[in-house]
Coordinates of C-alpha atoms in Angstrom, one line a residue:
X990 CA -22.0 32.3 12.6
X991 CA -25.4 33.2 11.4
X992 CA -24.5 34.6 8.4
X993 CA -22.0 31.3 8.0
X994 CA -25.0 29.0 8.5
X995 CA -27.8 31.6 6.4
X996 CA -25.4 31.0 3.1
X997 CA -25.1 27.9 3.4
X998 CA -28.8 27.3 3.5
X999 CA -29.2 29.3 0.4
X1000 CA -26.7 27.2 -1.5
X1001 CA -27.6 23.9 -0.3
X1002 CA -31.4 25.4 -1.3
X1003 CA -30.4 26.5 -4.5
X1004 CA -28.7 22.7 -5.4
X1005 CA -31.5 20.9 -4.2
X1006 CA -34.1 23.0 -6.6
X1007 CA -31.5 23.0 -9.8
X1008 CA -33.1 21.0 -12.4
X1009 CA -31.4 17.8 -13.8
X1010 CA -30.8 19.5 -16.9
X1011 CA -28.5 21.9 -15.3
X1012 CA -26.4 19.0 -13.4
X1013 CA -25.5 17.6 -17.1
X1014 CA -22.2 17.8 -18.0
X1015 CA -21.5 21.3 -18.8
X1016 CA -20.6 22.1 -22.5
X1017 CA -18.5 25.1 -21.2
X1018 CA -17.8 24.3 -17.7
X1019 CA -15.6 27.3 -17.5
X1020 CA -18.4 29.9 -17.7
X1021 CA -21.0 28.1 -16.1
X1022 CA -18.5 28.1 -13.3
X1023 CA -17.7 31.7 -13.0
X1024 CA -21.4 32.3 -13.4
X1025 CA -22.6 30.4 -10.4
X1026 CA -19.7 31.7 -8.9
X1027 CA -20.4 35.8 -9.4
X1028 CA -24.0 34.8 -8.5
X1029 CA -23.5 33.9 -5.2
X1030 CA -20.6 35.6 -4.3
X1031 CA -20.9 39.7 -5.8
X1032 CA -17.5 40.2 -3.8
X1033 CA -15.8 37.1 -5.8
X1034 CA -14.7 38.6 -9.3
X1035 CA -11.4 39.7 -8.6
X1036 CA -10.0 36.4 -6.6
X1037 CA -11.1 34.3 -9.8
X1038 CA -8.5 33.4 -12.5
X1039 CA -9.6 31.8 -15.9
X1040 CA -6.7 30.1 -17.9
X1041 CA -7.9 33.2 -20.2
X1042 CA -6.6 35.6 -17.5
X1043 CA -3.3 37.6 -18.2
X1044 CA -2.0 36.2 -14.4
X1045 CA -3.8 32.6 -14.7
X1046 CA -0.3 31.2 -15.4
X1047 CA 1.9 32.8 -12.7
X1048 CA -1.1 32.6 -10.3
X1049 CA -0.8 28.9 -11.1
X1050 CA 2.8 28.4 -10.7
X1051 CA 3.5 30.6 -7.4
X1052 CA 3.2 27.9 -5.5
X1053 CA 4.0 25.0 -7.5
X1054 CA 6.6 23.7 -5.3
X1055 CA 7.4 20.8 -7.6
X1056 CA 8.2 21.7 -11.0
X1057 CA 7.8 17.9 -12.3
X1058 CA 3.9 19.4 -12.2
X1059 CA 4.9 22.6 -13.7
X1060 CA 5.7 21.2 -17.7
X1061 CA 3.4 22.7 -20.3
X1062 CA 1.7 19.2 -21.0
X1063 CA 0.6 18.9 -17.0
X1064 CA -3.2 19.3 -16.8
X1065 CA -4.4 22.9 -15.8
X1066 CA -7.4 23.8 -13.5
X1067 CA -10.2 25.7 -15.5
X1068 CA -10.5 28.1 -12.5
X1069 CA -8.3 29.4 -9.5
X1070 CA -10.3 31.0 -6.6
X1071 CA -8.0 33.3 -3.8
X1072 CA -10.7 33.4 -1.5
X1073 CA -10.3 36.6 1.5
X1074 CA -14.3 35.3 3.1
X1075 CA -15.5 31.9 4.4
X1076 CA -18.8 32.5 2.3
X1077 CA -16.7 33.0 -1.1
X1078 CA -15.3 29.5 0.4
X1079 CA -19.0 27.7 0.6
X1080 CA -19.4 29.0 -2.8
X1081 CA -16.8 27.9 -4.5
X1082 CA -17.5 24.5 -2.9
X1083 CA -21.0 25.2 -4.0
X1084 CA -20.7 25.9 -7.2
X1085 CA -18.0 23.0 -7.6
X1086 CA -20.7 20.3 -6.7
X1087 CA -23.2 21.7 -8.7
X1088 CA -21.3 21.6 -12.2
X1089 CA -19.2 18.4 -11.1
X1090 CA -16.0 19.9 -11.1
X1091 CA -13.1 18.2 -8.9
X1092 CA -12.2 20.8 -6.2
X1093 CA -8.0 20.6 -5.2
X1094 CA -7.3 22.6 -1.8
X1095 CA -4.0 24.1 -2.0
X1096 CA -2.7 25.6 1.0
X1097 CA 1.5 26.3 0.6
X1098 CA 1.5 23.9 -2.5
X1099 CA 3.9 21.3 -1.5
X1100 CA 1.9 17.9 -2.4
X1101 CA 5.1 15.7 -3.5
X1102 CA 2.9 14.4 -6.5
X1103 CA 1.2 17.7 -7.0
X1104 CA -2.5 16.5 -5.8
X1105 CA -3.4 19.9 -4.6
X1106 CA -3.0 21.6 -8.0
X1107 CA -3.3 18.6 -10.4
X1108 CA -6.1 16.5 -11.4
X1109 CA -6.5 14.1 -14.6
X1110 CA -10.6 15.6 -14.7
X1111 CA -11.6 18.7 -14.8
X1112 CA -11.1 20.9 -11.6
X1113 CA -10.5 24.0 -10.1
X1114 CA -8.5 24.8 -7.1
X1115 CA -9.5 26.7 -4.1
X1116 CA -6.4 28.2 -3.1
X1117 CA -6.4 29.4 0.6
X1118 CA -3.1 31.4 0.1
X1119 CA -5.0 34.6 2.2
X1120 CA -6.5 32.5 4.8
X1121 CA -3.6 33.9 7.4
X1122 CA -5.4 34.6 10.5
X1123 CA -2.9 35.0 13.5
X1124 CA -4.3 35.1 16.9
X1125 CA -2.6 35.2 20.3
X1126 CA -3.6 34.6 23.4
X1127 CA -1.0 35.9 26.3
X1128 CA -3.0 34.2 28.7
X1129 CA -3.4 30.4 27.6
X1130 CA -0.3 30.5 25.2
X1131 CA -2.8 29.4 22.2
X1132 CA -3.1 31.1 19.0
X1133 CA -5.6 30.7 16.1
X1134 CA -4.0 30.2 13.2
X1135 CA -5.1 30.1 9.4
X1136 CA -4.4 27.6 6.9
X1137 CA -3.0 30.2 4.7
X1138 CA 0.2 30.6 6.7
X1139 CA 3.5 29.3 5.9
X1140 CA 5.7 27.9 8.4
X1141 CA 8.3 31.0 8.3
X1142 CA 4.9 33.3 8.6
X1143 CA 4.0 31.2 11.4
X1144 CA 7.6 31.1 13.9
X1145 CA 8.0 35.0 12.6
X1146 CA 4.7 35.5 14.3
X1147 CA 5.2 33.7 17.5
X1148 CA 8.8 35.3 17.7
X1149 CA 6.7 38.6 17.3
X1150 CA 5.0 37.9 20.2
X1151 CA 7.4 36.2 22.9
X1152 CA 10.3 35.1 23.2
X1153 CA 9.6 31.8 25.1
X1154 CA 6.8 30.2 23.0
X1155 CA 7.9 28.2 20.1
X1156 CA 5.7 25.4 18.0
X1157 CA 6.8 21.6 16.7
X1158 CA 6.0 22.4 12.9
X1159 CA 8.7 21.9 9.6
X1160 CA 11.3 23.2 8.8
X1161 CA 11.2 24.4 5.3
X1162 CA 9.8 28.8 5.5
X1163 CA 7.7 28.1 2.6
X1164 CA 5.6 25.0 3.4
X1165 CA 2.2 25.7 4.1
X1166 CA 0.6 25.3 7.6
X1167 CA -2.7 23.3 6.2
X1168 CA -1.1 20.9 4.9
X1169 CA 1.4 20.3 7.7
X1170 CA -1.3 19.7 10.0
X1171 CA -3.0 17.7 8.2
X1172 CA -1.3 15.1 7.5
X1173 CA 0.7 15.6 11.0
X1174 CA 3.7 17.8 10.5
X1175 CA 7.0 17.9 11.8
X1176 CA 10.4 19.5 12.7
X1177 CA 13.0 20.5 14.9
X1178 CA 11.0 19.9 18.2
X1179 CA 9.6 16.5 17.6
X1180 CA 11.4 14.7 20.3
X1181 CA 10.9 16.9 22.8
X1182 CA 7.0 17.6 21.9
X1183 CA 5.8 15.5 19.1
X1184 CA 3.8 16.2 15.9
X1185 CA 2.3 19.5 15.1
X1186 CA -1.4 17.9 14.7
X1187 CA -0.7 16.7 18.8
X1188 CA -1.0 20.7 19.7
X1189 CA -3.8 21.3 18.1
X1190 CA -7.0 21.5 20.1
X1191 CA -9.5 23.3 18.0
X1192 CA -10.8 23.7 14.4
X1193 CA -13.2 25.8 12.4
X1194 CA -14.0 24.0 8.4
X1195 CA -16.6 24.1 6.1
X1196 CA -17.9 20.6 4.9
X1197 CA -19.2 19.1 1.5
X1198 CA -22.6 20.9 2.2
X1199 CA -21.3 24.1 3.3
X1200 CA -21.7 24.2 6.9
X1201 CA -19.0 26.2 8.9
X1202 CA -18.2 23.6 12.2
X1203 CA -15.6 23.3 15.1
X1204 CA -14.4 21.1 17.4
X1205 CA -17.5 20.8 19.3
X1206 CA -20.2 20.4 16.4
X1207 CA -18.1 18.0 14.1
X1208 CA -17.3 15.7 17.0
X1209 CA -14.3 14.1 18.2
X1210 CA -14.1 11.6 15.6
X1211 CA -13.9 14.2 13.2
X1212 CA -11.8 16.6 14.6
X1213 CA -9.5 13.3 15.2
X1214 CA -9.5 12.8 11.3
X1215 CA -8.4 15.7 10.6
X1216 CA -5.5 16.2 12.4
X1217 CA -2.7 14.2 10.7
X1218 CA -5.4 11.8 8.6
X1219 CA -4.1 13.5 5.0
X1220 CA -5.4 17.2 3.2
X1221 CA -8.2 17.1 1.0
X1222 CA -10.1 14.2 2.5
X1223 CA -12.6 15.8 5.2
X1224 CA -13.6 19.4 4.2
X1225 CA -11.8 22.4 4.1
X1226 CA -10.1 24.3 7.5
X1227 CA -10.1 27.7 7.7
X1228 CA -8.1 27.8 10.8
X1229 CA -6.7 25.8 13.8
X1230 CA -6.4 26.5 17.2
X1231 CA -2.9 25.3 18.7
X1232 CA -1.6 24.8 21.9
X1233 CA 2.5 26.9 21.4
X1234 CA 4.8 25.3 23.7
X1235 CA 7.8 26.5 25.9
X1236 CA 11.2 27.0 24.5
X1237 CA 14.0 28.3 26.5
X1238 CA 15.7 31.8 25.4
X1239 CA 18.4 30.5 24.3
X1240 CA 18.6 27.4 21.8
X1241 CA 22.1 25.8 20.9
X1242 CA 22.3 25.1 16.9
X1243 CA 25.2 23.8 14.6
X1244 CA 25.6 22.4 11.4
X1245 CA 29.0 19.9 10.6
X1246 CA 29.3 18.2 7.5
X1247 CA 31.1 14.7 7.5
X1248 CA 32.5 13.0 4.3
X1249 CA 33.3 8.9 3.5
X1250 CA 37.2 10.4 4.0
X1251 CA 36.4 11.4 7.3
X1252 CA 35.1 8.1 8.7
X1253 CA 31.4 9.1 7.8
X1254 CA 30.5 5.7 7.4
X1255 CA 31.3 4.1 10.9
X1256 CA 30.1 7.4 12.3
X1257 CA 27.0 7.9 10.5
X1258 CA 26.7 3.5 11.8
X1259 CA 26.9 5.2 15.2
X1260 CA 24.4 8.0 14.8
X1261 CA 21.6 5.6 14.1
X1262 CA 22.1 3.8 17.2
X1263 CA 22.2 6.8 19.7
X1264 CA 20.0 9.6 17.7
X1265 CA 16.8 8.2 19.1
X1266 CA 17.8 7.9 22.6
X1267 CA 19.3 11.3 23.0
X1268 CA 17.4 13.6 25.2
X1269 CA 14.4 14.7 24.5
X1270 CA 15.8 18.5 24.0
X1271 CA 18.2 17.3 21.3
X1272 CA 17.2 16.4 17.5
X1273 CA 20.1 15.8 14.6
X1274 CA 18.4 15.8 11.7
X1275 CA 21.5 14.1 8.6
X1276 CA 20.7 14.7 5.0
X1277 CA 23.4 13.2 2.8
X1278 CA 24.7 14.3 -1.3
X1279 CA 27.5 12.3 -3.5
X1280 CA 29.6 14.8 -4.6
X1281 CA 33.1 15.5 -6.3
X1282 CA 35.8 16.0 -4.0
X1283 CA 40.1 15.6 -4.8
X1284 CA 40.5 13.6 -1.3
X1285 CA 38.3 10.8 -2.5
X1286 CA 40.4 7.7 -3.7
X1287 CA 37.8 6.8 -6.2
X1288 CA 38.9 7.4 -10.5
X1289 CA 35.8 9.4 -10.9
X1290 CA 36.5 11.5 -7.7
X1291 CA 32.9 11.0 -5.9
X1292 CA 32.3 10.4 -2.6
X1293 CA 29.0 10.9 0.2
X1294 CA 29.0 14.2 2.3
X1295 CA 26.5 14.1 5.2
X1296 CA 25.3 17.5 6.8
X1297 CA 24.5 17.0 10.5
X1298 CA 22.0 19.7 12.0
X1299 CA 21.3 20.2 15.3
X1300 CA 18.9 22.0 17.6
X1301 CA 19.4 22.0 21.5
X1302 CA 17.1 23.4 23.9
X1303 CA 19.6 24.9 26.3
X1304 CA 23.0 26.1 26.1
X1305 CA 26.2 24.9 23.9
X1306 CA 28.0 23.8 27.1
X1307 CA 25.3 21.3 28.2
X1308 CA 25.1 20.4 24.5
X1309 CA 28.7 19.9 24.3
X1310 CA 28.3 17.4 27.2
X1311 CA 26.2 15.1 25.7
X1312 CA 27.9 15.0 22.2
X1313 CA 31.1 14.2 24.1
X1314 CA 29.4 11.5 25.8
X1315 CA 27.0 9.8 23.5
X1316 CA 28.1 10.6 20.5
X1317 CA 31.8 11.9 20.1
X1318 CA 32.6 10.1 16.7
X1319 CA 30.9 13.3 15.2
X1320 CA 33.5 15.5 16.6
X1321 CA 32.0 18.7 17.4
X1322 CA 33.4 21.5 19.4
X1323 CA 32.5 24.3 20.3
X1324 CA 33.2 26.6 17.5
X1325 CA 30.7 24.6 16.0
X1326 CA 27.6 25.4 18.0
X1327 CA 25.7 28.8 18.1
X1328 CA 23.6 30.0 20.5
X1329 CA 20.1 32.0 19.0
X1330 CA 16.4 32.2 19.9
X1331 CA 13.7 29.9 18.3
X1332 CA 12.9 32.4 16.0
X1333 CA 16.7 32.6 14.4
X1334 CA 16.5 29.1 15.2
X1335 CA 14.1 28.7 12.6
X1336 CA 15.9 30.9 10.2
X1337 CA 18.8 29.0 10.1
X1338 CA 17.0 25.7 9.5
X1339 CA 14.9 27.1 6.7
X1340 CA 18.7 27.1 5.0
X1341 CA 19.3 30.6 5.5
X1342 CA 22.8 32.2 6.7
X1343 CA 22.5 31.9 10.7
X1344 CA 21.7 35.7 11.3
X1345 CA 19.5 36.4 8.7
X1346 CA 17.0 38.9 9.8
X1347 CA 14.1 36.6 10.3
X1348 CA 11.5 38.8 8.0
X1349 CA 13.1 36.6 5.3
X1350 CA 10.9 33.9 6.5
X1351 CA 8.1 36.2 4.9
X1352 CA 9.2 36.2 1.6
X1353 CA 7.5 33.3 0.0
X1354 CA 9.0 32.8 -3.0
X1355 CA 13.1 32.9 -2.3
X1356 CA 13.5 29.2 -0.9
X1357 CA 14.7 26.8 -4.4
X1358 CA 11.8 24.6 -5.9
X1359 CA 13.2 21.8 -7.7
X1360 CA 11.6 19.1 -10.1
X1361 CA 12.4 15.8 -8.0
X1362 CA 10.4 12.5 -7.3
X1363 CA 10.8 10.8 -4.1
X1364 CA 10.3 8.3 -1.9
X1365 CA 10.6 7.7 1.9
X1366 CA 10.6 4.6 4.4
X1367 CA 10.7 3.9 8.1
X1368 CA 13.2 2.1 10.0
X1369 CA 13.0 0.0 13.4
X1370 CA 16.6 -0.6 13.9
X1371 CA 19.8 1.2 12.5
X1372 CA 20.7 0.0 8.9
X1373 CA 23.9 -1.9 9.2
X1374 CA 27.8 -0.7 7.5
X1375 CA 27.2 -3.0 4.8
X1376 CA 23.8 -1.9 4.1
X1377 CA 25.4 1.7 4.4
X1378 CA 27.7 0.9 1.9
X1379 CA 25.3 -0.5 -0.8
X1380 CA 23.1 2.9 -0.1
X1381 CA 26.8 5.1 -1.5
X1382 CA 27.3 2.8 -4.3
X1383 CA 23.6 3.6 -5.8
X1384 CA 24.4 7.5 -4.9
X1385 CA 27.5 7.3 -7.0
X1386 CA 25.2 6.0 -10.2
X1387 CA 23.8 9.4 -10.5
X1388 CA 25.4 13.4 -11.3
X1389 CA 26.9 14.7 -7.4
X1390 CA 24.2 16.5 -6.0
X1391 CA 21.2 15.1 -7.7
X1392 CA 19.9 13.3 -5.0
X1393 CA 19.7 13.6 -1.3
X1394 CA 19.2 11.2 1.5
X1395 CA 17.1 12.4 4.8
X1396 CA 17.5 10.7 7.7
X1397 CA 15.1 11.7 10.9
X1398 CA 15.3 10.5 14.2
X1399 CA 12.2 9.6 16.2
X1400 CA 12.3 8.5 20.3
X1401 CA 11.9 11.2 22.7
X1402 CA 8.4 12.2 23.3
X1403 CA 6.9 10.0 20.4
X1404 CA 7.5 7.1 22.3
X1405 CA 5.4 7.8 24.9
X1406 CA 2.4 9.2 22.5
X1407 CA -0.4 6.3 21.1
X1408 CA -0.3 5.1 17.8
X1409 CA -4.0 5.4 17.9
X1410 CA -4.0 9.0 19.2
X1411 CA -4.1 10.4 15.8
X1412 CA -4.6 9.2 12.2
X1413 CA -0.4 9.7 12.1
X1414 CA 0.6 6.0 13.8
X1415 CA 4.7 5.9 13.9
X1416 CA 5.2 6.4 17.5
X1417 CA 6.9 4.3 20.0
X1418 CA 9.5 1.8 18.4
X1419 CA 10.2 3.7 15.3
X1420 CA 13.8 4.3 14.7
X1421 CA 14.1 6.8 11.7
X1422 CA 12.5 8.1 9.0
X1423 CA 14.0 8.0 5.8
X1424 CA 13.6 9.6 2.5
X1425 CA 15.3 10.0 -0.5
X1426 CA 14.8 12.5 -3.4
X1427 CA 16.2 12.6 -7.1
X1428 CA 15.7 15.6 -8.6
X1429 CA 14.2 15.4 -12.1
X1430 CA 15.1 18.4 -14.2
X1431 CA 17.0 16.2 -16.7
X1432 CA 16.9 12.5 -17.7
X1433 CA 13.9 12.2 -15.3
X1434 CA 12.9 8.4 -16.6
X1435 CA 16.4 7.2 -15.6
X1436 CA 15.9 9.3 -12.1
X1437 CA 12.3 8.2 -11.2
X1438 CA 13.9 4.6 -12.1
X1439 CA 16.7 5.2 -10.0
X1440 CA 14.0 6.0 -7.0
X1441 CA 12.6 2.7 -7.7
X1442 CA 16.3 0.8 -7.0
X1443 CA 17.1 2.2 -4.4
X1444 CA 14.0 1.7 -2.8
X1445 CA 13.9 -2.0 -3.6
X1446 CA 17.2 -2.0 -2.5
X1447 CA 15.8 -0.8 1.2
X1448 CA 13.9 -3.2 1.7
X1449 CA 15.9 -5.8 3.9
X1450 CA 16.3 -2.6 6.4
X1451 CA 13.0 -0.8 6.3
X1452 CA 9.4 -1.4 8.1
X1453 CA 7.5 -4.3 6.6
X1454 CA 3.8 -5.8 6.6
X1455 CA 3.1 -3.0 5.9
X1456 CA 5.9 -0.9 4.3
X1457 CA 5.6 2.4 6.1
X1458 CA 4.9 5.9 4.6
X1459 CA 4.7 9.3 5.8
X1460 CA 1.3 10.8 4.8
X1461 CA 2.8 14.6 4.0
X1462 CA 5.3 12.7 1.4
X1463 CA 2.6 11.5 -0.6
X1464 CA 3.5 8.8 -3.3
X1465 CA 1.1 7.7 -5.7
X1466 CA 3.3 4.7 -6.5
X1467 CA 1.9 2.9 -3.1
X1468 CA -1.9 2.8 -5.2
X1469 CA -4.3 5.3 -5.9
X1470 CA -8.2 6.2 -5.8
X1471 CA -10.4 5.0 -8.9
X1472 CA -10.5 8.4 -10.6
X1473 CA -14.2 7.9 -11.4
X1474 CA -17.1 6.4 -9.5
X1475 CA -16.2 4.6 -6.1
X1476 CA -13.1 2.9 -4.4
X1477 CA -12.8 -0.5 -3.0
X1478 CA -11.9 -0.5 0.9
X1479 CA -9.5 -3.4 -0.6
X1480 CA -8.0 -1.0 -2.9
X1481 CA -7.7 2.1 -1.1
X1482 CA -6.3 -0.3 1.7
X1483 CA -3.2 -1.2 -0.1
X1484 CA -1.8 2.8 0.1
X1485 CA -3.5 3.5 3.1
X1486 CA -2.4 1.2 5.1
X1487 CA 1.1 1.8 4.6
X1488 CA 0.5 5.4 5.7
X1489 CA -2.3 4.9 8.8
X1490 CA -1.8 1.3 9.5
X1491 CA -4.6 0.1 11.4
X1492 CA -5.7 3.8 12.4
X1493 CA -7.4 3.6 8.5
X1494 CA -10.4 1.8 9.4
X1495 CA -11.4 4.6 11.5
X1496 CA -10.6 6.7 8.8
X1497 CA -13.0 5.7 6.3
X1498 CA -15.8 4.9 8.5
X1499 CA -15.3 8.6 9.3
X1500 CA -15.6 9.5 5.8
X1501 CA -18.1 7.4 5.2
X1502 CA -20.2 8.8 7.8
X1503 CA -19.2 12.9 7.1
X1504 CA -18.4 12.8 3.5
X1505 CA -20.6 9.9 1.6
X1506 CA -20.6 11.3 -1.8
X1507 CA -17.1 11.9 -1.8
X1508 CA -16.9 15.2 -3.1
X1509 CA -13.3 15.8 -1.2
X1510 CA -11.3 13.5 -3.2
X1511 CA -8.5 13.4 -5.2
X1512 CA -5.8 10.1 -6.1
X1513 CA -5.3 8.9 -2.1
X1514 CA -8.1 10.8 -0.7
X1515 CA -9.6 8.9 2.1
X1516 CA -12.8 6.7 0.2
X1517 CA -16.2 6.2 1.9
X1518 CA -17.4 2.8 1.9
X1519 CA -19.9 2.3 -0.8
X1520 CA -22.9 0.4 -0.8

């Protein structure tokens, strides 16, 4: 920690004595950059790629996770930084302040509107990809974890280590554990334990002036921010410290899919009304397609397929049970259900065959990575048949299997967790969450308009006053940030309210007290008040 603190003197020495000449707009930004960047950092040369480096490009587009931001005409950073040290971290935050470049934190590169890889000014991004610290602790089932991992890195490490222990992040292998926790995080355990962000009880990140804090020397209010209020907003975190939570040794799993021919409608009617108030141990995620199929009655053959996953803490005869009782218009039996550990648990909702040896949830690059834009709602009641029906209508308007619907249930333990006990506010009364992608790879002005119908379609059945969103699906359509100079409280309000509610007042007077020249910003970052 001395060292930590010793740099960070240096730099914030170095900044303050830099003339005003050198603050001017850099006529090659590029080497200026690197410069300051070797200067402070000997170590640094080989983590830094220049859009003149042979591996700039495929360093760039490793983890571009939405190739809508992958086109040749997107804007490109100047510099990528892989930093392996916390001081090559303070320098690159450094050396970003002192020649005004935007700084974009990319942790598993799944921003929805690209925001941690794309900026309209010129920037460089600070890519944590190596920041995987794993540490265990037997004793007090808590690890340290780094901002680096993925979520397949992270279960394939628990699993590693027992048996017994599981944690409430996503579901996807590839998605990156920063950003997850950021802006909240969820998956297959959120009913029976909440958000990811609720299990985390310790922090270590570096700020805008280069200090390395925790839990106890930011403060509670900042170590509240952090944990579900959005990435790039309040500094950078190395690592978290989470709380991993019991899971029994054997975990019940299936998958059924249902179509419009098999009485999906009526059934999927029923779903709504009894996902939220199963038991806490059970979560049935639905994600629904159009596709083509010769038992549909329709000329043009279409019709809606829904898959229904589950996960059951406990065995398949207990699970049977309550599917028989609550909701036995999905029909499953028993050849259905599987029985597996978290860790194949965890396989098998990353999309992978069921017993997949679980080191594929190391390999980062496998899982598909579409072009898509998308949207996403909340719901407070279950959306009527009628409503139902107008949703398949507008999923028959585009090619079968170019959009998806994702329908989450909430209840269980959310209900009983304050909306005001993180930044993340969707707790007791909400029904579902709901979002919809279109994938973009072809006629994408038709498919982002499509988006926009359907959405103004929802809006007799979704959240209102405000609209809800879910921070981690980030859509720029809600507002944005001035790109330059400050933002309105009034402006930033009208997207952040729809994500935090009321829990973003607290937000920016946060900012505003730990970050008040902004220098962590990027299109929905949270603003300070200005003067």
């Amino acid at each position: 920690m001395k060292k930590s603190y010793s740099i960070c003197f240096v730099l914030l020495l170095a900044i303050s004595c830099a003339s005003s000449s050198a603050l001017l707009k850099d006529e090659n930004p590029t080497k200026n950059f690197v410069k300051c960047l070797n200067r402070y950092s000997a170590d640094i040369s080989d983590l830094v790629y220049t859009q003149e480096s042979s591996n700039f490009t495929q360093t760039l587009l490793s983890t571009i996770n939405n190739l809508r931001f992958a086109k040749p005409e997107t804007p490109k950073p100047l510099v990528i930084v892989r930093p392996v040290s916390e001081s090559q971290i303070q320098t690159v935050i450094f050396c970003s302040r002192k020649h005004d470049l935007q700084m974009r934190i990319r942790s598993g590169g799944h921003s929805f509107e690209g925001l941690s890889y794309v900026s309209p000014l010129p920037f460089v991004i600070l890519d944590i990809i190596n920041l995987k610290t794993f540490s265990f602790d037997a004793e007090t089932e808590t690890a340290w974890i780094g901002s680096g991992l993925t979520n397949g890195e992270l279960y394939y490490r628990i699993g590693q280590k027992s048996d017994t222990l599981g944690f409430p992040s996503g579901l996807w292998a590839n998605v990156g554990v920063g950003g997850i926790l950021s802006g909240g995080g969820y998956g297959m355990l959120m009913r029976k334990y909440g958000l990811a962000a609720d299990h985390v009880i310790d922090a270590r990140l570096i700020d805008a002036n280069g200090r390395i804090l925790d839990r106890k020397s930011m403060g509670e209010d900042w170590f509240w921010a952090i944990r579900g209020g959005g990435g790039g907003s309040f500094g950078v975190v190395l690592s978290w410290k989470v709380k991993l939570v019991p899971v029994p040794k054997i975990i019940t799993v299936f998958k059924v899919f249902r179509t419009i021919e098999q009485n999906l409608t009526n059934t999927f009617f029923r779903y709504q009304a009894v996902a939220p108030k199963f038991p806490k141990e059970l979560e049935i995620k639905a994600d629904g397609q159009c596709i083509l199929s010769d038992a549909s009655p329709r000329a043009d053959k279409k019709t809606m397929i829904f898959l229904f996953e589950a996960m059951y803490l406990g065995g398949a005869d207990q699970l049977l049970s309550v599917m028989q009782e609550q909701l036995p218009e999905l029909g499953v039996i028993r050849e259905d259900c599987f029985e597996v550990n978290f860790l194949q648990a965890g396989v098998y909702f990353s999309g992978f065959p069921l017993f997949t040896p679980p080191e594929i949830l190391l390999n980062l690059t496998i899982l598909p990575r579409p072009a898509f834009k998308s949207n996403n709602d909340y719901t407070k009641e279950p959306i009527p048949v009628e409503g139902l029906e107008g949703i398949w209508d507008l999923m028959y308007k585009l090619p079968p299997q170019k959009a998806t619907l994702q329908f989450t249930p909430y209840g269980g333990r959310m209900d009983e967790i304050s909306e005001s006990a993180l930044p993340f506010p969707y707790r007791a009364g909400t029904w579902f969450k709901f979002n919809m992608f279109a994938e973009t790879d072809t006629d994408e002005a038709d498919r982002i308009e499509w988006i926009r119908s359907i959405t103004t379609y929802l809006t007799p059945y979704v959240t209102s006053n405000p609209r809800s969103s879910y921070v981690n699906y980030v859509n720029l359509w809600l507002g944005t940030n001035n790109l330059q100079g400050p933002t309105s409280y009034q402006q930033a309000s009208k997207w952040g309210k729809r994500y935090f509610r009321n829990n973003f007042d607290r937000l920016v007077r946060i900012k505003t007290m730990v970050d008040p020249g902004n220098f962590f910003r990027h299109e929905q970052s949270i603003p300070p008040l200005s003067l």
